[in-house]
Amino acid sequence: MNITVWNEYRHEQKNPVAADIYPDGIHQVIAGFLKSEGVYVKTATLDEAEHGLPDDVLNNTDVLIWWGHVAHDEVGDEITAKVQQRVLDGMGLIVLHSGHFSKIFKTLMGTSCDLKWREAGEKERLWVVDPAHPIAEGIGEYFELEQEEMYGEHFNIPAPDELIFMSWFEGGEVFRSGVTYKRGIGKIFYFRPGHETHPTYYNVNVQKVIQNAVKWAAPVKRKRPVYGYAKPLETLKGE
Amino acid sequence: MNITVWNEYRHEQKNPVAADIYPDGIHQVIAGFLKSEGVYVKTATLDEAEHGLPDDVLNNTDVLIWWGHVAHDEVGDEITAKVQQRVLDGMGLIVLHSGHFSKIFKTLMGTSCDLKWREAGEKERLWVVDPAHPIAEGIGEYFELEQEEMYGEHFNIPAPDELIFMSWFEGGEVFRSGVTYKRGIGKIFYFRPGHETHPTYYNVNVQKVIQNAVKWAAPVKRKRPVYGYAKPLETLKGE
Amino acid sequence: MNITVWNEYRHEQKNPVAADIYPDGIHQVIAGFLKSEGVYVKTATLDEAEHGLPDDVLNNTDVLIWWGHVAHDEVGDEITAKVQQRVLDGMGLIVLHSGHFSKIFKTLMGTSCDLKWREAGEKERLWVVDPAHPIAEGIGEYFELEQEEMYGEHFNIPAPDELIFMSWFEGGEVFRSGVTYKRGIGKIFYFRPGHETHPTYYNVNVQKVIQNAVKWAAPVKRKRPVYGYAKPLETLKGE
Amino acid sequence: MNITVWNEYRHEQKNPVAADIYPDGIHQVIAGFLKSEGVYVKTATLDEAEHGLPDDVLNNTDVLIWWGHVAHDEVGDEITAKVQQRVLDGMGLIVLHSGHFSKIFKTLMGTSCDLKWREAGEKERLWVVDPAHPIAEGIGEYFELEQEEMYGEHFNIPAPDELIFMSWFEGGEVFRSGVTYKRGIGKIFYFRPGHETHPTYYNVNVQKVIQNAVKWAAPVKRKRPVYGYAKPLETLKGE
């Protein structure tokens, strides 16, 4: 399985707090704990040529992980269209945290993907509401992040195919923090936590969820369905 | 309630078969049977200024009905974005037949909305699979259209929130013919039948479904949710 | 529209705190604010003959509201089967609070309907996560109940057709507090709040939600579908 | 993985047509093609002690496959309750064909599970409508069964979590033929084909679907959630 971890990689180069936690970038930490699962992992970042996603990389990616925040607008429309097509053709997509506002997520959802937010380093507790789901395997009834950015409802997304995690925030909000969708032959998982100024991607529960999600989002083996004109399979009365 | 029936209105002006069935355009027939229900109905067509949808019309439309086919690309991106925003803000949208490939439907779905098709004037039988749904009220267990264009699966749409009608086609295909979605505060209903060379919009069952759908898609009365920065509702421990 | 408000009516006769808040029973308070909406409302209680639900009452009820807690086991299996059949045939059902453990709700869900609970009079904040839903019309982004019993996830129910409200609790839990299902031709709404020792059913938001739910759950007008042997609608090749 | 194939095993002992196709019973054919996948497979039948499902068998079954028809009523209520509990605790359940009317399926669904039917040996074509689903992996756009019993809508089940297959029948009906549900921690797949007088379980596509379904329905590894009284996780203001 080929995984590509895409990261905007701006905060970690400009914000000392983020740089201190993720000196090589969030993508390297994520790649690190995925590699340990025995899959082939690449990284790609915004400022590389073609954002690090030339056709040969994208076409050979089974699951793409996406982290972006301040530079969503700098992601080209052409690459966004290519990623959308790859998802429709079967590539898994895992969108993390502030990626809710990325072009690719908004394009695939068809909504604004807007939400409430607050950077106050407050406690988040993620509850498992779909314990039958493989993405929640190995996770207890809930897990806590001592300090995270708050995201609150209303989260302007389509009703998810599956709701796996719901967050409780110290400041009084709730959030649909782990949701799945299928688009075409591809699977999508959105996972809320991961603000750049907190060590969230070092949390073992967060890592386990992302590891599970990669397995869940792996492409099924099938050809793209045939669309367009179709001959009748039965004899029509008018013929 | 203010309803606007939007029609591309090209086939009826160029194709004698369509012109014979719909001499004043499909939109006038739809407007006609909706008016008889006692609501205020406007029509709008592609070749009018701003496609007949200037801001004062769009902003006062409660439910928009959309029929398009050969000229999807001529619908401006700006008007498509405005219609999308109106749906997110509560306007109902009913997409008919070949409107599956319209910019607005594809934008709201996030998928290709592609399908199989065949123009052979074959029999279609639409089965009610969600008899609890108000859109199916007054419809028997199924109804038939003696001659329709075939649309077949795979229909490349997100899993619908609700599946109301499933079609059987003489040539051997099936299709999810009546599906609902919510996007933001708005409701969307896609309804399959309505090829321009068949008198489908004169069928009493088709009319009943569209009348029901207009009532179902009527906006709820509420303000747009507040997004963005949010003060805590509870005292944070760190404060 | 005929509404029947069913109440176990035990706490209010034995527990002075409940009796003080609901001297005539929870059912009378609910019937009161529903009556003010201009519909015909009956009440029924456990200790009446046939639990107040003889056939002529049940068969003429459009929407049944259900509150029970300590005496679920005293509800007869026969009446439970009749209520189930009425729901399948179109009657709306609104299950309140501790009714999650009623025979009728467990029968219709097929699961244990178990949950976490705590009676500590803590704050509950109910967030609207489906602002397009008519049951949430007239409700702000959230509303608060200063003192309620806590119900926490995991709530052992099937994935709901629609998730409308999510609760935040002071003690750290979340809960899917407003959920809908269709079963047969009938519609079901479960709504969490309403512990007997708190004045929850006097809260205007709670009242508005139940009033909206009654309208939403009203039966569609249609015959029960035909089941069993079916003659072919098309000529079979083997014939 | 431990799979148990449960079969009523009556038709094959009394009906010469069924006996000719399935001389050792449907369960042996299913067990045969599952064994070839490298998992441990048991069979169990109605007329064995405890229907072949004593506690040590049931408690060690990861996925249970269920075929029944004429003798649903002979399945004990106690064993049905045990199977239900096992599903809620994580055991996968695959219900085949006429098992739609089994006690266990009706109990888990909460509906009548009724449908239309006709034994006329007509053609069925099963279309894949969710090509992203692992249960449909390796299956083309559709597959055909030259002779099958017809099942037609309305199928009185809850709206499925996922709709994978839709059937087209020669006689004019459609049917939701492959649907999934989660109940508690367990996963359920209902698959329509498999009348006892047709060689359906020898069909490679049918076999592939059931093989895929077994993998999909395998239990997640997690403890049963904790229900009942819960201490607060945060300090309550009133304390």
mmCIF file of N, CA and C in Angstrom, chain D residues 185-225:
data_model
loop_
_atom_site.group_PDB
_atom_site.id
_atom_site.type_symbol
_atom_site.label_atom_id
_atom_site.label_comp_id
_atom_site.label_asym_id
_atom_site.label_seq_id
_atom_site.Cartn_x
_atom_site.Cartn_y
_atom_site.Cartn_z
ATOM 1 N N ILE D 185 -22.175 -3.744 18.586
ATOM 2 C CA ILE D 185 -20.830 -3.814 17.990
ATOM 3 C C ILE D 185 -20.827 -4.767 16.801
ATOM 4 N N GLY D 186 -21.981 -5.342 16.468
ATOM 5 C CA GLY D 186 -22.023 -6.340 15.414
ATOM 6 C C GLY D 186 -22.444 -5.783 14.066
ATOM 7 N N LYS D 187 -22.042 -6.491 13.016
ATOM 8 C CA LYS D 187 -22.399 -6.083 11.649
ATOM 9 C C LYS D 187 -23.312 -7.139 11.029
ATOM 10 N N ILE D 188 -24.264 -6.672 10.235
ATOM 11 C CA ILE D 188 -25.256 -7.545 9.615
ATOM 12 C C ILE D 188 -25.272 -7.279 8.115
ATOM 13 N N PHE D 189 -25.315 -8.355 7.327
ATOM 14 C CA PHE D 189 -25.483 -8.223 5.880
ATOM 15 C C PHE D 189 -26.622 -9.132 5.467
ATOM 16 N N TYR D 190 -27.613 -8.553 4.789
ATOM 17 C CA TYR D 190 -28.672 -9.360 4.205
ATOM 18 C C TYR D 190 -28.410 -9.472 2.709
ATOM 19 N N PHE D 191 -28.506 -10.720 2.187
ATOM 20 C CA PHE D 191 -28.255 -10.957 0.759
ATOM 21 C C PHE D 191 -29.395 -11.812 0.209
ATOM 22 N N ARG D 192 -30.057 -11.287 -0.809
ATOM 23 C CA ARG D 192 -31.310 -11.839 -1.272
ATOM 24 C C ARG D 192 -31.284 -13.223 -1.919
ATOM 25 N N PRO D 193 -30.343 -13.504 -2.853
ATOM 26 C CA PRO D 193 -30.520 -14.728 -3.649
ATOM 27 C C PRO D 193 -30.376 -16.004 -2.824
ATOM 28 N N GLY D 194 -30.920 -17.099 -3.374
ATOM 29 C CA GLY D 194 -30.677 -18.397 -2.763
ATOM 30 C C GLY D 194 -31.887 -19.290 -2.556
ATOM 31 N N HIS D 195 -32.812 -19.315 -3.526
ATOM 32 C CA HIS D 195 -33.957 -20.217 -3.384
ATOM 33 C C HIS D 195 -33.489 -21.664 -3.516
ATOM 34 N N GLU D 196 -34.114 -22.523 -2.735
ATOM 35 C CA GLU D 196 -33.605 -23.896 -2.593
ATOM 36 C C GLU D 196 -33.750 -24.749 -3.845
ATOM 37 N N THR D 197 -34.585 -24.325 -4.787
ATOM 38 C CA THR D 197 -34.767 -25.127 -6.001
ATOM 39 C C THR D 197 -33.942 -24.624 -7.179
ATOM 40 N N HIS D 198 -33.028 -23.703 -6.894
ATOM 41 C CA HIS D 198 -32.120 -23.216 -7.939
ATOM 42 C C HIS D 198 -30.680 -23.350 -7.439
ATOM 43 N N PRO D 199 -29.735 -23.548 -8.344
ATOM 44 C CA PRO D 199 -28.336 -23.812 -7.911
ATOM 45 C C PRO D 199 -27.562 -22.536 -7.608
ATOM 46 N N THR D 200 -28.222 -21.607 -6.918
ATOM 47 C CA THR D 200 -27.673 -20.265 -6.729
ATOM 48 C C THR D 200 -26.352 -20.261 -5.975
ATOM 49 N N TYR D 201 -26.217 -21.147 -4.980
ATOM 50 C CA TYR D 201 -24.984 -21.104 -4.170
ATOM 51 C C TYR D 201 -23.786 -21.749 -4.854
ATOM 52 N N TYR D 202 -23.993 -22.226 -6.081
ATOM 53 C CA TYR D 202 -22.869 -22.664 -6.906
ATOM 54 C C TYR D 202 -22.377 -21.544 -7.819
ATOM 55 N N ASN D 203 -23.128 -20.446 -7.867
ATOM 56 C CA ASN D 203 -22.756 -19.323 -8.735
ATOM 57 C C ASN D 203 -21.524 -18.613 -8.159
ATOM 58 N N VAL D 204 -20.537 -18.378 -8.994
ATOM 59 C CA VAL D 204 -19.276 -17.812 -8.481
ATOM 60 C C VAL D 204 -19.437 -16.391 -7.945
ATOM 61 N N ASN D 205 -20.356 -15.639 -8.532
ATOM 62 C CA ASN D 205 -20.560 -14.284 -8.016
ATOM 63 C C ASN D 205 -21.221 -14.306 -6.643
ATOM 64 N N VAL D 206 -22.204 -15.184 -6.502
ATOM 65 C CA VAL D 206 -22.867 -15.327 -5.201
ATOM 66 C C VAL D 206 -21.837 -15.762 -4.154
ATOM 67 N N GLN D 207 -20.993 -16.691 -4.532
ATOM 68 C CA GLN D 207 -19.958 -17.164 -3.601
ATOM 69 C C GLN D 207 -18.991 -16.037 -3.227
ATOM 70 N N LYS D 208 -18.599 -15.254 -4.222
ATOM 71 C CA LYS D 208 -17.656 -14.155 -3.969
ATOM 72 C C LYS D 208 -18.271 -13.132 -3.008
ATOM 73 N N VAL D 209 -19.545 -12.816 -3.204
ATOM 74 C CA VAL D 209 -20.217 -11.855 -2.323
ATOM 75 C C VAL D 209 -20.231 -12.372 -0.884
ATOM 76 N N ILE D 210 -20.551 -13.635 -0.717
ATOM 77 C CA ILE D 210 -20.627 -14.183 0.648
ATOM 78 C C ILE D 210 -19.232 -14.253 1.273
ATOM 79 N N GLN D 211 -18.252 -14.602 0.468
ATOM 80 C CA GLN D 211 -16.862 -14.593 0.980
ATOM 81 C C GLN D 211 -16.456 -13.184 1.425
ATOM 82 N N ASN D 212 -16.756 -12.217 0.591
ATOM 83 C CA ASN D 212 -16.441 -10.825 0.960
ATOM 84 C C ASN D 212 -17.188 -10.407 2.227
ATOM 85 N N ALA D 213 -18.447 -10.811 2.299
ATOM 86 C CA ALA D 213 -19.281 -10.391 3.429
ATOM 87 C C ALA D 213 -18.748 -10.943 4.744
ATOM 88 N N VAL D 214 -18.242 -12.172 4.706
ATOM 89 C CA VAL D 214 -17.674 -12.764 5.911
ATOM 90 C C VAL D 214 -16.505 -11.918 6.420
ATOM 91 N N LYS D 215 -15.648 -11.507 5.492
ATOM 92 C CA LYS D 215 -14.505 -10.661 5.906
ATOM 93 C C LYS D 215 -14.994 -9.331 6.474
ATOM 94 N N TRP D 216 -15.966 -8.747 5.791
ATOM 95 C CA TRP D 216 -16.476 -7.439 6.227
ATOM 96 C C TRP D 216 -17.135 -7.536 7.608
ATOM 97 N N ALA D 217 -17.827 -8.648 7.857
ATOM 98 C CA ALA D 217 -18.604 -8.784 9.100
ATOM 99 C C ALA D 217 -17.774 -9.264 10.285
ATOM 100 N N ALA D 218 -16.508 -9.552 10.055
ATOM 101 C CA ALA D 218 -15.660 -10.033 11.160
ATOM 102 C C ALA D 218 -15.692 -9.033 12.316
ATOM 103 N N PRO D 219 -15.724 -9.539 13.546
ATOM 104 C CA PRO D 219 -15.843 -8.638 14.698
ATOM 105 C C PRO D 219 -14.647 -7.701 14.826
ATOM 106 N N VAL D 220 -14.921 -6.477 15.260
ATOM 107 C CA VAL D 220 -13.814 -5.622 15.694
ATOM 108 C C VAL D 220 -13.379 -6.115 17.069
ATOM 109 N N LYS D 221 -12.129 -5.856 17.366
ATOM 110 C CA LYS D 221 -11.610 -6.267 18.679
ATOM 111 C C LYS D 221 -11.834 -5.135 19.662
ATOM 112 N N ARG D 222 -12.812 -5.243 20.475
ATOM 113 C CA ARG D 222 -13.022 -4.253 21.541
ATOM 114 C C ARG D 222 -13.956 -4.841 22.581
ATOM 115 N N LYS D 223 -13.859 -4.288 23.805
ATOM 116 C CA LYS D 223 -14.767 -4.696 24.855
ATOM 117 C C LYS D 223 -16.141 -4.100 24.609
ATOM 118 N N ARG D 224 -17.148 -4.774 25.141
ATOM 119 C CA ARG D 224 -18.496 -4.236 25.156
ATOM 120 C C ARG D 224 -18.462 -2.868 25.882
ATOM 121 N N PRO D 225 -19.131 -1.839 25.363
ATOM 122 C CA PRO D 225 -19.160 -0.562 26.088
ATOM 123 C C PRO D 225 -19.748 -0.736 27.481
#
